[in-house]
């Protein structure tokens, strides 16, 4: 009798507790009430958010796959489009407003669920239709004056876009506060609960497993998009992850020097060549919560001395940062530690010459690592809260790209992703600059001008006394080579 094939995954998608979103609402309510008390305001009114709407592709009737607006997902966990959600500040009652669907919906899109279905599914106090928002909120308020609505409006410091406050027919009959909610709700999202961490950990587990599958099956002559396809298949097939956290970056050879490769104009379509390094930045999303992992490895399974040199420099930076991360540590200092570690390695290898401290002053590290060391992670790949009010973004070269300059707090999840890239658009000006030209060994650098780059990225949970790496992929040169030769992982 033929043997059954071994399972391709050791993981099982976990049950998602709706209590997670109940706890998120309770957390927000406590924070808002505390703010209102401290500012001598009445504990009344409603937090009101508008969920996302389905969108069609340009002017066609092709409906894009819907993914819920992140703040709304955080508070209510609703997967369907067209909803509103409210929280009564005085009573703590939660109210969902569902769209009133036409009869034809049942023909094309399935059963029209009763309101009681959503009340039970999402564990809220009440559910009504969206065309009753004005009437319902006035009834629940009970006062004669206009109720206040705390609406979500504020700047996302990563995208520089503003969240849009809820709008509905009759909103003019309420007082609108568009300043209070956004910073409070954003800060709630910065620190993760145990239930949130469990979902982020699963997203990391299935993504780590998928990265290893890609490593094992990468071959010279394949296309970059085949590596992307293997990852997407594994996380969906075995993890139930219909969404990715972001567009996959599957860069090989010189494409590894393109920081956000994989977009529509550079669609992961190069053919892998013998001697290439691969830089694969891919992460799955499970029940809104995401992962963000980058693995770099030689496509033929064996590191050359130069590949091992650059890879080890980045790994040393990655490990150095994680070894000292704990609450109270400043993230700008962590970025500088990563930069200095990489510069030291390049100087020891003869690629750079001179004093590393002087290189740091002249910001030479930003030539090789122009992006920030990492970012907050959660429901969004670049989770909000990196720059709360009063915290200024650094202005120095490279440091201005940091997505946060905060001190670490217990409960944060943040990526650690140092990189070393050989980018002509940065190397050329730096070697021509009188202040920095003396640091470059042009003969040694010539070997790396088509190298691409190396990035190593892990998702790290800040604990009470240190941190925990949530990503579980091969990192040592020997581990990667063993896995690519068919070895088991985890060992």
CSV table of C-alpha atoms in Angstrom, one decimal:
chain,number,residue,atom,x,y,z
A,1,UNK,CA,0.0,0.0,0.0
A,2,UNK,CA,1.3,3.4,-0.9
A,3,UNK,CA,2.3,5.7,1.9
A,4,UNK,CA,0.3,8.9,2.4
A,5,UNK,CA,2.2,12.0,1.7
A,6,UNK,CA,3.2,13.9,4.8
A,7,UNK,CA,1.1,16.9,5.7
A,8,UNK,CA,2.5,20.2,4.2
A,9,UNK,CA,1.6,22.1,7.4
A,10,UNK,CA,1.7,21.4,11.1
A,11,UNK,CA,-0.7,24.3,11.8
A,12,UNK,CA,-4.4,24.6,12.1
A,13,UNK,CA,-6.2,28.0,11.8
A,14,UNK,CA,-7.3,28.9,15.4
A,15,UNK,CA,-10.7,29.9,16.5
A,16,UNK,CA,-11.2,33.6,16.6
A,17,UNK,CA,-12.8,34.8,19.8
A,18,UNK,CA,-15.2,37.7,19.3
A,19,UNK,CA,-14.4,38.5,22.9
A,20,UNK,CA,-11.2,40.1,21.5
A,21,UNK,CA,-13.2,42.9,19.9
A,22,UNK,CA,-15.4,43.2,23.0
A,23,UNK,CA,-12.3,43.8,25.0
A,24,UNK,CA,-11.0,46.3,22.5
A,25,UNK,CA,-14.2,48.3,22.9
A,26,UNK,CA,-13.9,48.2,26.7
A,27,UNK,CA,-10.3,49.4,26.5
A,28,UNK,CA,-11.3,52.3,24.3
A,29,UNK,CA,-14.2,53.2,26.6
A,30,UNK,CA,-12.0,53.2,29.7
A,31,UNK,CA,-9.5,55.5,27.9
A,32,UNK,CA,-12.1,57.9,26.6
A,33,UNK,CA,-13.9,58.1,29.9
A,34,UNK,CA,-10.6,58.9,31.7
A,35,UNK,CA,-9.9,61.6,29.2
A,36,UNK,CA,-13.4,63.1,29.6
A,37,UNK,CA,-13.1,63.1,33.4
A,38,UNK,CA,-9.6,64.7,33.3
A,39,UNK,CA,-10.9,67.4,31.0
A,40,UNK,CA,-14.1,68.0,33.0
A,41,UNK,CA,-16.4,66.8,30.3
A,42,UNK,CA,-19.7,64.9,30.7
A,43,UNK,CA,-19.5,61.1,30.3
A,44,UNK,CA,-22.1,61.1,27.6
A,45,UNK,CA,-22.5,60.9,23.8
A,46,UNK,CA,-21.5,58.2,21.3
A,47,UNK,CA,-18.4,56.9,19.7
A,48,UNK,CA,-19.4,56.5,16.1
A,49,UNK,CA,-17.4,54.8,13.3
A,50,UNK,CA,-18.2,54.0,9.8
A,51,UNK,CA,-17.0,50.7,8.3
A,52,UNK,CA,-15.6,50.3,4.8
A,53,UNK,CA,-17.6,50.1,1.6
A,54,UNK,CA,-17.2,47.7,-1.3
A,55,UNK,CA,-15.6,49.3,-4.3
A,56,UNK,CA,-15.7,48.4,-8.0
A,57,UNK,CA,-12.7,48.4,-10.3
A,58,UNK,CA,-12.8,51.8,-11.9
A,59,UNK,CA,-16.1,52.2,-13.9
A,60,UNK,CA,-16.8,48.4,-14.2
A,61,UNK,CA,-19.1,46.2,-12.2
A,62,UNK,CA,-16.1,44.1,-11.0
A,63,UNK,CA,-16.2,44.3,-7.2
A,64,UNK,CA,-12.8,44.2,-5.5
A,65,UNK,CA,-12.3,41.8,-2.7
A,66,UNK,CA,-13.4,43.7,0.4
A,67,UNK,CA,-11.3,44.1,3.5
A,68,UNK,CA,-12.7,46.0,6.5
A,69,UNK,CA,-11.5,49.5,7.5
A,70,UNK,CA,-8.9,48.8,10.3
A,71,UNK,CA,-10.2,50.9,13.1
A,72,UNK,CA,-13.7,49.5,12.6
A,73,UNK,CA,-12.3,46.0,12.4
A,74,UNK,CA,-10.4,46.6,15.7
A,75,UNK,CA,-13.5,47.6,17.6
A,76,UNK,CA,-16.2,45.4,16.0
A,77,UNK,CA,-14.6,42.6,14.0
A,78,UNK,CA,-17.2,42.9,11.3
A,79,UNK,CA,-16.2,41.4,7.9
A,80,UNK,CA,-19.2,42.7,5.9
A,81,UNK,CA,-19.2,46.1,4.2
A,82,UNK,CA,-21.6,48.9,4.7
A,83,UNK,CA,-21.8,48.8,8.5
A,84,UNK,CA,-21.7,51.6,11.2
A,85,UNK,CA,-20.8,51.0,14.8
A,86,UNK,CA,-21.5,53.0,17.9
A,87,UNK,CA,-20.6,52.8,21.6
A,88,UNK,CA,-22.7,54.6,24.2
A,89,UNK,CA,-20.2,56.5,26.4
A,90,UNK,CA,-22.6,56.6,29.4
A,91,UNK,CA,-23.8,53.0,29.4
A,92,UNK,CA,-21.1,51.2,27.5
A,93,UNK,CA,-23.7,49.6,25.2
A,94,UNK,CA,-22.4,48.7,21.7
A,95,UNK,CA,-24.6,49.2,18.6
A,96,UNK,CA,-24.2,47.9,15.1
A,97,UNK,CA,-26.0,49.4,12.1
A,98,UNK,CA,-26.3,47.0,9.2
A,99,UNK,CA,-27.2,48.0,5.6
A,100,UNK,CA,-30.8,47.2,4.6
A,101,UNK,CA,-30.2,44.8,1.7
A,102,UNK,CA,-32.5,44.6,-1.3
A,103,UNK,CA,-34.5,41.4,-2.0
A,104,UNK,CA,-32.3,40.7,-5.0
A,105,UNK,CA,-29.3,40.2,-2.7
A,106,UNK,CA,-30.6,36.8,-1.8
A,107,UNK,CA,-30.6,35.7,-5.5
A,108,UNK,CA,-27.0,36.7,-6.3
A,109,UNK,CA,-25.1,36.9,-3.0
A,110,UNK,CA,-26.9,34.6,-0.5
A,111,UNK,CA,-29.2,34.7,2.5
A,112,UNK,CA,-30.2,38.0,3.9
A,113,UNK,CA,-29.3,37.6,7.6
A,114,UNK,CA,-31.7,38.9,10.3
A,115,UNK,CA,-30.4,41.6,12.7
A,116,UNK,CA,-30.3,39.0,15.5
A,117,UNK,CA,-27.6,37.1,13.5
A,118,UNK,CA,-25.2,40.0,13.7
A,119,UNK,CA,-26.1,40.7,17.3
A,120,UNK,CA,-25.1,37.2,18.3
A,121,UNK,CA,-22.1,36.9,15.9
A,122,UNK,CA,-20.5,40.2,16.9
A,123,UNK,CA,-21.5,40.2,20.6
A,124,UNK,CA,-23.0,43.7,20.6
A,125,UNK,CA,-25.8,45.0,22.7
A,126,UNK,CA,-28.1,46.1,19.8
A,127,UNK,CA,-28.3,45.9,16.0
A,128,UNK,CA,-30.4,48.2,13.8
A,129,UNK,CA,-30.4,49.3,10.1
A,130,UNK,CA,-28.2,52.1,8.9
A,131,UNK,CA,-31.2,54.2,7.8
A,132,UNK,CA,-32.2,54.4,11.5
A,133,UNK,CA,-29.0,55.8,12.9
A,134,UNK,CA,-30.3,59.2,13.7
A,135,UNK,CA,-33.5,58.0,15.3
A,136,UNK,CA,-31.8,55.2,17.3
A,137,UNK,CA,-29.0,57.4,18.7
A,138,UNK,CA,-31.5,60.0,19.8
A,139,UNK,CA,-33.6,57.4,21.5
A,140,UNK,CA,-30.7,55.9,23.4
A,141,UNK,CA,-29.4,59.3,24.4
A,142,UNK,CA,-32.7,60.4,25.9
A,143,UNK,CA,-31.7,64.0,26.5
A,144,UNK,CA,-33.3,67.1,25.0
A,145,UNK,CA,-30.0,68.7,23.8
A,146,UNK,CA,-28.0,67.5,20.8
A,147,UNK,CA,-26.0,64.4,21.6
A,148,UNK,CA,-22.3,64.6,21.0
A,149,UNK,CA,-20.7,62.2,18.5
A,150,UNK,CA,-17.0,61.3,18.9
A,151,UNK,CA,-16.0,60.8,15.3
A,152,UNK,CA,-12.7,59.3,13.9
A,153,UNK,CA,-10.6,61.9,12.1
A,154,UNK,CA,-6.8,62.1,12.3
A,155,UNK,CA,-3.6,61.8,10.4
A,156,UNK,CA,-1.9,58.5,9.7
A,157,UNK,CA,1.8,59.4,10.1
A,158,UNK,CA,2.9,56.6,7.8
A,159,UNK,CA,0.6,57.3,4.8
A,160,UNK,CA,0.1,61.0,5.6
A,161,UNK,CA,-3.6,60.4,4.8
A,162,UNK,CA,-6.5,61.3,7.1
A,163,UNK,CA,-9.1,58.9,8.4
A,164,UNK,CA,-12.6,60.0,7.4
A,165,UNK,CA,-15.2,60.7,10.0
A,166,UNK,CA,-18.6,58.9,9.8
A,167,UNK,CA,-21.3,60.5,7.7
A,168,UNK,CA,-25.0,59.7,7.6
A,169,UNK,CA,-28.3,61.4,6.9
A,170,UNK,CA,-29.3,63.6,9.9
A,171,UNK,CA,-25.8,64.0,11.3
A,172,UNK,CA,-26.5,67.8,11.5
A,173,UNK,CA,-28.8,67.1,14.4
A,174,UNK,CA,-25.7,66.1,16.5
A,175,UNK,CA,-22.7,67.8,18.0
A,176,UNK,CA,-19.6,66.6,16.2
A,177,UNK,CA,-16.2,66.1,18.0
A,178,UNK,CA,-13.5,65.2,15.4
A,179,UNK,CA,-10.5,65.8,17.6
A,180,UNK,CA,-10.8,63.6,20.7
A,181,UNK,CA,-11.3,60.0,19.4
A,182,UNK,CA,-8.4,59.5,16.9
A,183,UNK,CA,-5.4,59.8,19.3
A,184,UNK,CA,-7.1,57.8,22.0
A,185,UNK,CA,-8.2,55.0,19.8
A,186,UNK,CA,-4.8,54.9,18.0
A,187,UNK,CA,-3.0,54.6,21.3
A,188,UNK,CA,-5.3,51.7,22.2
A,189,UNK,CA,-4.1,49.9,19.2
A,190,UNK,CA,-0.4,50.3,20.1
A,191,UNK,CA,-0.4,47.8,23.0
A,192,UNK,CA,-1.7,44.3,22.1
A,193,UNK,CA,-3.8,42.0,24.3
A,194,UNK,CA,-3.1,38.3,24.7
A,195,UNK,CA,-5.9,37.5,22.3
A,196,UNK,CA,-4.5,39.9,19.7
A,197,UNK,CA,-1.0,38.4,20.2
A,198,UNK,CA,-2.4,34.9,19.6
A,199,UNK,CA,-3.6,36.0,16.1
A,200,UNK,CA,-0.4,37.8,15.3
A,201,UNK,CA,1.5,34.7,16.3
A,202,UNK,CA,-0.5,32.5,14.1
A,203,UNK,CA,0.0,34.9,11.2
A,204,UNK,CA,3.7,34.6,11.9
A,205,UNK,CA,3.6,30.9,12.2
A,206,UNK,CA,1.9,30.2,8.9
A,207,UNK,CA,4.0,32.9,7.2
A,208,UNK,CA,7.2,31.4,8.6
A,209,UNK,CA,6.2,28.0,7.4
A,210,UNK,CA,5.4,29.4,4.0
A,211,UNK,CA,8.8,31.2,3.8
A,212,UNK,CA,10.5,27.8,4.5
A,213,UNK,CA,8.4,26.1,1.8
A,214,UNK,CA,9.5,28.8,-0.7
A,215,UNK,CA,13.2,28.3,0.4
A,216,UNK,CA,13.0,24.6,-0.1
A,217,UNK,CA,11.4,24.9,-3.6
A,218,UNK,CA,13.4,27.8,-5.1
A,219,UNK,CA,15.3,26.9,-8.2
A,220,UNK,CA,17.5,28.8,-10.7
A,221,UNK,CA,15.4,29.5,-13.8
A,222,UNK,CA,12.1,30.1,-11.9
A,223,UNK,CA,10.3,33.4,-12.1
A,224,UNK,CA,10.0,35.7,-9.0
A,225,UNK,CA,6.2,35.5,-9.2
A,226,UNK,CA,6.4,31.7,-8.7
A,227,UNK,CA,8.0,32.3,-5.3
A,228,UNK,CA,5.2,34.7,-4.5
A,229,UNK,CA,2.6,32.1,-5.7
A,230,UNK,CA,4.1,29.4,-3.5
A,231,UNK,CA,3.8,31.7,-0.5
A,232,UNK,CA,0.3,32.8,-1.2
A,233,UNK,CA,-0.8,29.2,-1.8
A,234,UNK,CA,0.6,27.9,1.4
A,235,UNK,CA,-0.8,30.6,3.7
A,236,UNK,CA,-4.3,30.3,2.1
A,237,UNK,CA,-4.4,26.5,1.7
A,238,UNK,CA,-3.2,25.7,5.2
A,239,UNK,CA,-3.8,28.9,7.1
A,240,UNK,CA,-7.1,30.2,5.7
A,241,UNK,CA,-5.4,33.5,5.0
A,242,UNK,CA,-7.3,35.1,2.1
A,243,UNK,CA,-5.6,38.4,2.5
A,244,UNK,CA,-1.9,39.3,2.6
A,245,UNK,CA,-0.7,42.0,4.9
A,246,UNK,CA,0.8,43.9,1.9
A,247,UNK,CA,1.9,43.3,-1.7
A,248,UNK,CA,4.6,40.6,-1.7
A,249,UNK,CA,8.1,41.7,-2.5
A,250,UNK,CA,9.9,38.9,-4.3
A,251,UNK,CA,13.2,40.5,-5.4
A,252,UNK,CA,16.2,38.7,-6.9
A,253,UNK,CA,19.5,39.9,-8.1
A,254,UNK,CA,19.7,43.7,-8.6
A,255,UNK,CA,16.0,44.0,-7.8
A,256,UNK,CA,16.9,43.4,-4.1
A,257,UNK,CA,18.1,47.0,-4.1
A,258,UNK,CA,14.5,48.3,-4.9
A,259,UNK,CA,13.0,48.7,-1.4
A,260,UNK,CA,9.4,48.4,-2.4
A,261,UNK,CA,9.8,46.1,-5.4
A,262,UNK,CA,6.7,44.0,-6.5
A,263,UNK,CA,4.4,46.9,-7.4
A,264,UNK,CA,2.5,47.1,-10.7
A,265,UNK,CA,5.4,48.6,-12.6
A,266,UNK,CA,7.9,46.0,-11.2
A,267,UNK,CA,5.7,42.9,-10.8
A,268,UNK,CA,8.0,40.2,-9.4
A,269,UNK,CA,8.7,38.9,-13.0
A,270,UNK,CA,12.4,38.5,-13.3
A,271,UNK,CA,14.0,35.1,-14.0
A,272,UNK,CA,16.2,33.8,-11.2
A,273,UNK,CA,19.8,33.4,-12.2
A,274,UNK,CA,22.6,31.3,-10.7
A,275,UNK,CA,24.5,33.5,-8.2
A,276,UNK,CA,21.5,35.7,-7.3
A,277,UNK,CA,20.4,36.6,-3.8
A,278,UNK,CA,16.7,36.6,-3.2
A,279,UNK,CA,15.0,39.1,-0.9
A,280,UNK,CA,11.5,37.9,-0.1
A,281,UNK,CA,9.3,40.2,2.1
A,282,UNK,CA,5.9,38.5,2.5
A,283,UNK,CA,3.4,38.2,5.3
A,284,UNK,CA,0.0,36.7,5.7
A,285,UNK,CA,-3.0,38.3,7.5
A,286,UNK,CA,-5.4,36.3,9.6
A,287,UNK,CA,-8.7,37.8,10.9
A,288,UNK,CA,-7.3,41.3,10.2
A,289,UNK,CA,-4.1,40.7,12.2
A,290,UNK,CA,-0.9,40.5,10.1
A,291,UNK,CA,2.7,39.5,9.9
A,292,UNK,CA,5.7,41.0,8.1
A,293,UNK,CA,8.7,38.7,7.5
A,294,UNK,CA,11.7,39.1,5.2
A,295,UNK,CA,14.1,36.3,4.3
A,296,UNK,CA,17.2,36.7,2.2
A,297,UNK,CA,19.0,33.7,0.7
A,298,UNK,CA,21.0,32.6,-2.4
A,299,UNK,CA,18.7,31.1,-5.0
A,300,UNK,CA,21.0,28.2,-5.7
A,301,UNK,CA,21.1,27.2,-2.0
A,302,UNK,CA,24.8,28.1,-1.3
A,303,UNK,CA,26.2,31.4,-0.1
A,304,UNK,CA,29.2,32.8,-1.8
A,305,UNK,CA,31.8,34.5,0.4
A,306,UNK,CA,30.5,38.0,-0.6
A,307,UNK,CA,26.8,37.0,0.0
A,308,UNK,CA,27.7,35.5,3.4
A,309,UNK,CA,29.6,38.7,4.2
A,310,UNK,CA,26.7,41.1,3.6
A,311,UNK,CA,24.1,38.6,5.0
A,312,UNK,CA,26.1,38.2,8.2
A,313,UNK,CA,26.5,42.0,8.6
A,314,UNK,CA,22.7,42.4,8.5
A,315,UNK,CA,22.0,39.4,10.7
A,316,UNK,CA,24.5,40.7,13.3
A,317,UNK,CA,22.5,44.0,13.3
A,318,UNK,CA,19.2,42.1,13.6
A,319,UNK,CA,20.4,40.1,16.5
A,320,UNK,CA,22.1,43.0,18.2
A,321,UNK,CA,18.9,45.0,18.3
A,322,UNK,CA,16.8,42.1,19.5
A,323,UNK,CA,19.3,41.3,22.3
A,324,UNK,CA,18.8,44.7,23.9
A,325,UNK,CA,15.1,45.4,23.2
A,326,UNK,CA,13.0,46.0,26.3
A,327,UNK,CA,10.5,48.6,27.7
A,328,UNK,CA,12.1,52.0,27.9
A,329,UNK,CA,14.6,51.6,25.1
A,330,UNK,CA,14.5,54.3,22.5
A,331,UNK,CA,13.8,53.2,18.9
A,332,UNK,CA,16.1,55.8,17.4
A,333,UNK,CA,18.9,54.3,19.4
A,334,UNK,CA,18.0,50.9,18.1
A,335,UNK,CA,18.2,52.1,14.5
A,336,UNK,CA,21.6,53.7,15.1
A,337,UNK,CA,22.8,50.4,16.7
A,338,UNK,CA,21.8,48.5,13.6
A,339,UNK,CA,23.5,51.1,11.3
A,340,UNK,CA,26.7,51.0,13.4
A,341,UNK,CA,26.8,47.2,13.4
A,342,UNK,CA,26.5,47.1,9.6
A,343,UNK,CA,29.1,49.8,9.1
A,344,UNK,CA,31.5,48.0,11.3
A,345,UNK,CA,31.1,44.9,9.2
A,346,UNK,CA,31.6,46.8,6.0
A,347,UNK,CA,34.7,48.5,7.4
A,348,UNK,CA,36.2,45.2,8.6
A,349,UNK,CA,35.6,43.8,5.1
A,350,UNK,CA,37.4,46.7,3.5
A,351,UNK,CA,34.3,48.0,1.6
A,352,UNK,CA,34.4,51.1,3.8
A,353,UNK,CA,37.5,52.8,5.2
A,354,UNK,CA,38.0,55.2,8.0
A,355,UNK,CA,36.4,55.8,11.4
A,356,UNK,CA,33.0,54.3,11.9
A,357,UNK,CA,32.0,57.0,14.5
A,358,UNK,CA,32.8,59.7,11.8
A,359,UNK,CA,30.7,57.7,9.3
A,360,UNK,CA,27.8,57.8,11.8
A,361,UNK,CA,28.1,61.5,12.1
A,362,UNK,CA,28.1,62.0,8.4
A,363,UNK,CA,25.1,59.5,8.1
A,364,UNK,CA,26.9,57.0,5.8
A,365,UNK,CA,24.7,54.3,7.3
A,366,UNK,CA,21.7,55.8,5.5
A,367,UNK,CA,23.4,55.1,2.1
A,368,UNK,CA,23.3,51.4,2.8
A,369,UNK,CA,20.0,51.3,4.9
A,370,UNK,CA,17.8,54.3,3.8
A,371,UNK,CA,14.7,52.9,5.5
A,372,UNK,CA,13.8,52.8,9.1
A,373,UNK,CA,14.7,49.9,11.3
A,374,UNK,CA,11.1,48.8,11.8
A,375,UNK,CA,7.5,49.7,12.5
A,376,UNK,CA,4.5,48.9,14.7
A,377,UNK,CA,2.6,45.9,13.5
A,378,UNK,CA,-1.0,44.7,14.2
A,379,UNK,CA,-4.2,45.1,12.1
A,380,UNK,CA,-2.1,47.2,9.7
A,381,UNK,CA,1.3,46.3,8.5
A,382,UNK,CA,2.4,49.8,9.4
A,383,UNK,CA,0.2,50.0,12.5
A,384,UNK,CA,-0.6,53.6,13.6
A,385,UNK,CA,0.7,55.3,16.7
A,386,UNK,CA,4.3,55.8,15.6
A,387,UNK,CA,4.3,59.5,16.3
A,388,UNK,CA,1.8,60.5,18.9
A,389,UNK,CA,1.2,64.2,19.5
A,390,UNK,CA,4.3,65.9,20.8
A,391,UNK,CA,6.8,63.4,19.4
A,392,UNK,CA,8.8,64.9,16.5
A,393,UNK,CA,10.1,62.9,13.6
A,394,UNK,CA,13.9,63.0,13.4
A,395,UNK,CA,15.2,65.1,10.5
A,396,UNK,CA,18.6,63.5,9.8
A,397,UNK,CA,19.2,61.5,6.7
A,398,UNK,CA,17.9,58.0,7.2
A,399,UNK,CA,16.4,58.7,10.6
A,400,UNK,CA,13.7,60.8,8.9
A,401,UNK,CA,12.5,57.5,7.4
A,402,UNK,CA,11.8,56.0,10.9
A,403,UNK,CA,8.1,55.1,11.2
A,404,UNK,CA,8.4,55.7,15.0
A,405,UNK,CA,10.8,57.4,17.4
A,406,UNK,CA,9.0,56.2,20.5
A,407,UNK,CA,10.4,54.4,23.5
A,408,UNK,CA,9.4,50.8,23.6
A,409,UNK,CA,6.5,49.7,25.7
A,410,UNK,CA,5.5,46.3,27.0
A,411,UNK,CA,2.8,45.0,24.7
A,412,UNK,CA,4.1,46.6,21.5
A,413,UNK,CA,4.7,44.4,18.4
A,414,UNK,CA,7.3,46.0,16.2
A,415,UNK,CA,9.3,44.7,13.3
A,416,UNK,CA,13.1,44.5,13.4
A,417,UNK,CA,14.3,44.8,9.7
A,418,UNK,CA,17.8,46.0,9.2
A,419,UNK,CA,19.1,45.9,5.6
A,420,UNK,CA,22.1,46.5,3.5
A,421,UNK,CA,21.6,47.5,-0.1
A,422,UNK,CA,23.8,48.7,-3.0
A,423,UNK,CA,21.6,51.4,-4.5
A,424,UNK,CA,23.3,53.4,-7.3
A,425,UNK,CA,21.0,56.4,-6.7
A,426,UNK,CA,22.5,56.7,-3.2
A,427,UNK,CA,26.1,55.4,-3.7
A,428,UNK,CA,26.8,57.8,-6.6
A,429,UNK,CA,26.1,61.0,-4.7
A,430,UNK,CA,27.7,59.7,-1.5
A,431,UNK,CA,30.9,58.9,-3.3
A,432,UNK,CA,30.9,62.4,-5.0
A,433,UNK,CA,30.2,64.2,-1.7
A,434,UNK,CA,33.4,65.7,-0.3
A,435,UNK,CA,32.2,64.9,3.3
A,436,UNK,CA,31.6,61.2,2.6
A,437,UNK,CA,33.7,60.2,-0.4
A,438,UNK,CA,36.7,59.3,1.7
A,439,UNK,CA,34.9,56.5,3.4
A,440,UNK,CA,34.3,54.4,0.2
A,441,UNK,CA,36.7,51.8,-1.1
A,442,UNK,CA,35.7,52.1,-4.8
A,443,UNK,CA,37.6,49.0,-5.9
A,444,UNK,CA,35.8,46.8,-3.3
A,445,UNK,CA,32.4,48.4,-3.9
A,446,UNK,CA,32.7,47.6,-7.6
A,447,UNK,CA,32.1,43.9,-6.7
A,448,UNK,CA,28.7,44.8,-5.2
A,449,UNK,CA,27.2,47.3,-7.6
A,450,UNK,CA,24.8,44.7,-9.1
A,451,UNK,CA,24.5,42.7,-5.8
A,452,UNK,CA,21.0,44.0,-4.9
A,453,UNK,CA,20.5,43.8,-1.2
A,454,UNK,CA,19.8,41.9,2.0
A,455,UNK,CA,17.0,42.5,4.5
A,456,UNK,CA,16.2,40.3,7.5
A,457,UNK,CA,12.9,41.1,9.2
A,458,UNK,CA,11.3,39.6,12.2
A,459,UNK,CA,8.1,40.5,14.2
A,460,UNK,CA,9.0,41.1,17.8
A,461,UNK,CA,6.8,41.3,20.9
A,462,UNK,CA,8.1,43.6,23.6
A,463,UNK,CA,7.7,41.8,27.0
A,464,UNK,CA,8.0,43.1,30.6
A,465,UNK,CA,11.7,42.4,30.7
A,466,UNK,CA,12.8,42.0,27.1
A,467,UNK,CA,11.3,40.8,23.9
A,468,UNK,CA,10.1,37.7,22.1
A,469,UNK,CA,10.7,37.0,18.4
A,470,UNK,CA,7.4,35.8,16.9
A,471,UNK,CA,9.0,34.8,13.5
A,472,UNK,CA,10.4,31.3,13.2
A,473,UNK,CA,12.5,31.0,10.1
A,474,UNK,CA,16.0,29.9,9.4
A,475,UNK,CA,18.4,32.8,10.0
A,476,UNK,CA,22.0,31.4,10.3
A,477,UNK,CA,23.8,30.8,7.0
A,478,UNK,CA,24.2,27.1,7.9
A,479,UNK,CA,20.5,26.8,8.7
A,480,UNK,CA,19.5,28.3,5.4
A,481,UNK,CA,21.8,26.1,3.4
A,482,UNK,CA,20.6,23.0,5.3
A,483,UNK,CA,16.9,23.8,4.7
A,484,UNK,CA,17.5,24.5,1.0
A,485,UNK,CA,19.3,21.2,0.7
A,486,UNK,CA,16.2,19.4,2.0
A,487,UNK,CA,16.8,19.5,5.7
A,488,UNK,CA,13.9,19.7,8.2
A,489,UNK,CA,12.7,22.9,9.8
A,490,UNK,CA,12.2,23.4,12.6
A,491,UNK,CA,15.1,21.2,13.5
